[in-house]
Amino acid sequence: YELVCDDAWKVDMSQACIEIGFFLGALIAGYAADSLIPESPRWLLTRMRIKEALKIAQNIAEQNGKSLPSTYKEVIDCVLCLDVG
């Protein structure tokens, strides 16, 4: 491509454009990932946010064409009692 002497700046410009693209891609992808992914039920349970964890678990089950067992909340309560006590 004969990128020497007078045209040497084109190499630097192309590298700068690539880096700007990486930066903008990271900003956009990072924001999209943070805004589209709900908190995990496991994390919510460790924070004692049981109602929110149950709601998200129910949504996950519905998206998978399943339903939570009727004793799901009782099992969580029991496990939390064992961890605390």
PDB file of C-alpha atoms in Angstrom:
ATOM      1  CA  TYR A   1       0.000   0.000   0.000  1.00  0.00           C
ATOM      2  CA  GLU A   2       3.064   2.209  -0.029  1.00  0.00           C
ATOM      3  CA  LEU A   3       2.333   3.676   3.412  1.00  0.00           C
ATOM      4  CA  VAL A   4       5.672   5.388   3.851  1.00  0.00           C
ATOM      5  CA  CYS A   5       6.843   8.950   4.097  1.00  0.00           C
ATOM      6  CA  ASP A   6       3.961  11.244   3.181  1.00  0.00           C
ATOM      7  CA  ASP A   7       1.311   8.520   3.659  1.00  0.00           C
ATOM      8  CA  ALA A   8       2.661   7.134   6.955  1.00  0.00           C
ATOM      9  CA  TRP A   9      -0.072   8.999   8.880  1.00  0.00           C
ATOM     10  CA  LYS A  10      -2.660   6.654   7.336  1.00  0.00           C
ATOM     11  CA  VAL A  11      -1.312   3.753   9.394  1.00  0.00           C
ATOM     12  CA  ASP A  12      -1.759   5.714  12.618  1.00  0.00           C
ATOM     13  CA  MET A  13      -5.208   6.918  11.561  1.00  0.00           C
ATOM     14  CA  SER A  14      -6.427   3.414  10.785  1.00  0.00           C
ATOM     15  CA  GLN A  15      -5.161   2.167  14.168  1.00  0.00           C
ATOM     16  CA  ALA A  16      -6.881   5.073  15.936  1.00  0.00           C
ATOM     17  CA  CYS A  17     -10.162   4.273  14.155  1.00  0.00           C
ATOM     18  CA  ILE A  18      -9.928   0.642  15.249  1.00  0.00           C
ATOM     19  CA  GLU A  19      -9.311   1.659  18.862  1.00  0.00           C
ATOM     20  CA  ILE A  20     -12.241   4.094  18.814  1.00  0.00           C
ATOM     21  CA  GLY A  21     -14.425   1.293  17.458  1.00  0.00           C
ATOM     22  CA  PHE A  22     -13.355  -1.023  20.285  1.00  0.00           C
ATOM     23  CA  PHE A  23     -14.088   1.699  22.835  1.00  0.00           C
ATOM     24  CA  LEU A  24     -17.553   2.474  21.473  1.00  0.00           C
ATOM     25  CA  GLY A  25     -18.351  -1.230  21.147  1.00  0.00           C
ATOM     26  CA  ALA A  26     -17.388  -1.838  24.767  1.00  0.00           C
ATOM     27  CA  LEU A  27     -19.581   1.040  25.941  1.00  0.00           C
ATOM     28  CA  ILE A  28     -22.606  -0.071  23.944  1.00  0.00           C
ATOM     29  CA  ALA A  29     -22.245  -3.805  24.662  1.00  0.00           C
ATOM     30  CA  GLY A  30     -21.542  -3.158  28.343  1.00  0.00           C
ATOM     31  CA  TYR A  31     -24.601  -0.976  28.744  1.00  0.00           C
ATOM     32  CA  ALA A  32     -26.815  -3.441  26.865  1.00  0.00           C
ATOM     33  CA  ALA A  33     -25.595  -6.362  28.970  1.00  0.00           C
ATOM     34  CA  ASP A  34     -26.218  -4.499  32.219  1.00  0.00           C
ATOM     35  CA  SER A  35     -29.688  -3.311  31.270  1.00  0.00           C
ATOM     36  CA  LEU A  36     -31.010  -6.570  29.729  1.00  0.00           C
ATOM     37  CA  ILE A  37     -29.832  -9.181  32.296  1.00  0.00           C
ATOM     38  CA  PRO A  38     -31.862  -9.389  35.583  1.00  0.00           C
ATOM     39  CA  GLU A  39     -30.115 -10.165  38.847  1.00  0.00           C
ATOM     40  CA  SER A  40     -29.729 -13.856  39.496  1.00  0.00           C
ATOM     41  CA  PRO A  41     -32.019 -15.528  42.030  1.00  0.00           C
ATOM     42  CA  ARG A  42     -28.975 -16.962  43.814  1.00  0.00           C
ATOM     43  CA  TRP A  43     -27.468 -13.498  44.332  1.00  0.00           C
ATOM     44  CA  LEU A  44     -30.809 -12.132  45.519  1.00  0.00           C
ATOM     45  CA  LEU A  45     -31.157 -14.999  48.016  1.00  0.00           C
ATOM     46  CA  THR A  46     -27.721 -14.275  49.463  1.00  0.00           C
ATOM     47  CA  ARG A  47     -28.932 -10.696  49.985  1.00  0.00           C
ATOM     48  CA  MET A  48     -32.142 -11.976  51.671  1.00  0.00           C
ATOM     49  CA  ARG A  49     -34.277 -10.498  48.875  1.00  0.00           C
ATOM     50  CA  ILE A  50     -36.490 -13.570  48.741  1.00  0.00           C
ATOM     51  CA  LYS A  51     -39.583 -12.103  47.054  1.00  0.00           C
ATOM     52  CA  GLU A  52     -37.523 -10.735  44.174  1.00  0.00           C
ATOM     53  CA  ALA A  53     -35.662 -14.046  43.802  1.00  0.00           C
ATOM     54  CA  LEU A  54     -38.934 -15.954  43.634  1.00  0.00           C
ATOM     55  CA  LYS A  55     -40.324 -13.583  41.013  1.00  0.00           C
ATOM     56  CA  ILE A  56     -37.259 -13.931  38.765  1.00  0.00           C
ATOM     57  CA  ALA A  57     -37.165 -17.715  39.264  1.00  0.00           C
ATOM     58  CA  GLN A  58     -40.816 -17.856  38.224  1.00  0.00           C
ATOM     59  CA  ASN A  59     -40.082 -15.796  35.097  1.00  0.00           C
ATOM     60  CA  ILE A  60     -37.180 -18.091  34.189  1.00  0.00           C
ATOM     61  CA  ALA A  61     -39.362 -21.156  34.658  1.00  0.00           C
ATOM     62  CA  GLU A  62     -42.113 -19.673  32.482  1.00  0.00           C
ATOM     63  CA  GLN A  63     -39.651 -18.812  29.700  1.00  0.00           C
ATOM     64  CA  ASN A  64     -38.486 -22.438  29.773  1.00  0.00           C
ATOM     65  CA  GLY A  65     -42.059 -23.731  29.622  1.00  0.00           C
ATOM     66  CA  LYS A  66     -41.896 -25.027  33.185  1.00  0.00           C
ATOM     67  CA  SER A  67     -43.376 -24.095  36.530  1.00  0.00           C
ATOM     68  CA  LEU A  68     -41.850 -23.904  39.971  1.00  0.00           C
ATOM     69  CA  PRO A  69     -42.840 -26.621  42.443  1.00  0.00           C
ATOM     70  CA  SER A  70     -45.410 -25.530  44.993  1.00  0.00           C
ATOM     71  CA  THR A  71     -42.878 -26.170  47.773  1.00  0.00           C
ATOM     72  CA  TYR A  72     -40.149 -23.997  46.204  1.00  0.00           C
ATOM     73  CA  LYS A  73     -40.503 -21.145  48.708  1.00  0.00           C
ATOM     74  CA  GLU A  74     -40.568 -23.596  51.620  1.00  0.00           C
ATOM     75  CA  VAL A  75     -37.313 -25.183  50.448  1.00  0.00           C
ATOM     76  CA  ILE A  76     -35.647 -21.764  50.131  1.00  0.00           C
ATOM     77  CA  ASP A  77     -36.832 -20.786  53.604  1.00  0.00           C
ATOM     78  CA  CYS A  78     -35.477 -24.039  55.007  1.00  0.00           C
ATOM     79  CA  VAL A  79     -32.078 -23.608  53.326  1.00  0.00           C
ATOM     80  CA  LEU A  80     -31.832 -20.025  54.556  1.00  0.00           C
ATOM     81  CA  CYS A  81     -32.625 -21.184  58.093  1.00  0.00           C
ATOM     82  CA  LEU A  82     -29.826 -23.759  57.882  1.00  0.00           C
ATOM     83  CA  ASP A  83     -27.324 -21.189  56.582  1.00  0.00           C
ATOM     84  CA  VAL A  84     -28.214 -18.646  59.272  1.00  0.00           C
ATOM     85  CA  GLY A  85     -28.544 -21.048  62.156  1.00  0.00           C
TER      86      GLY A  85
END
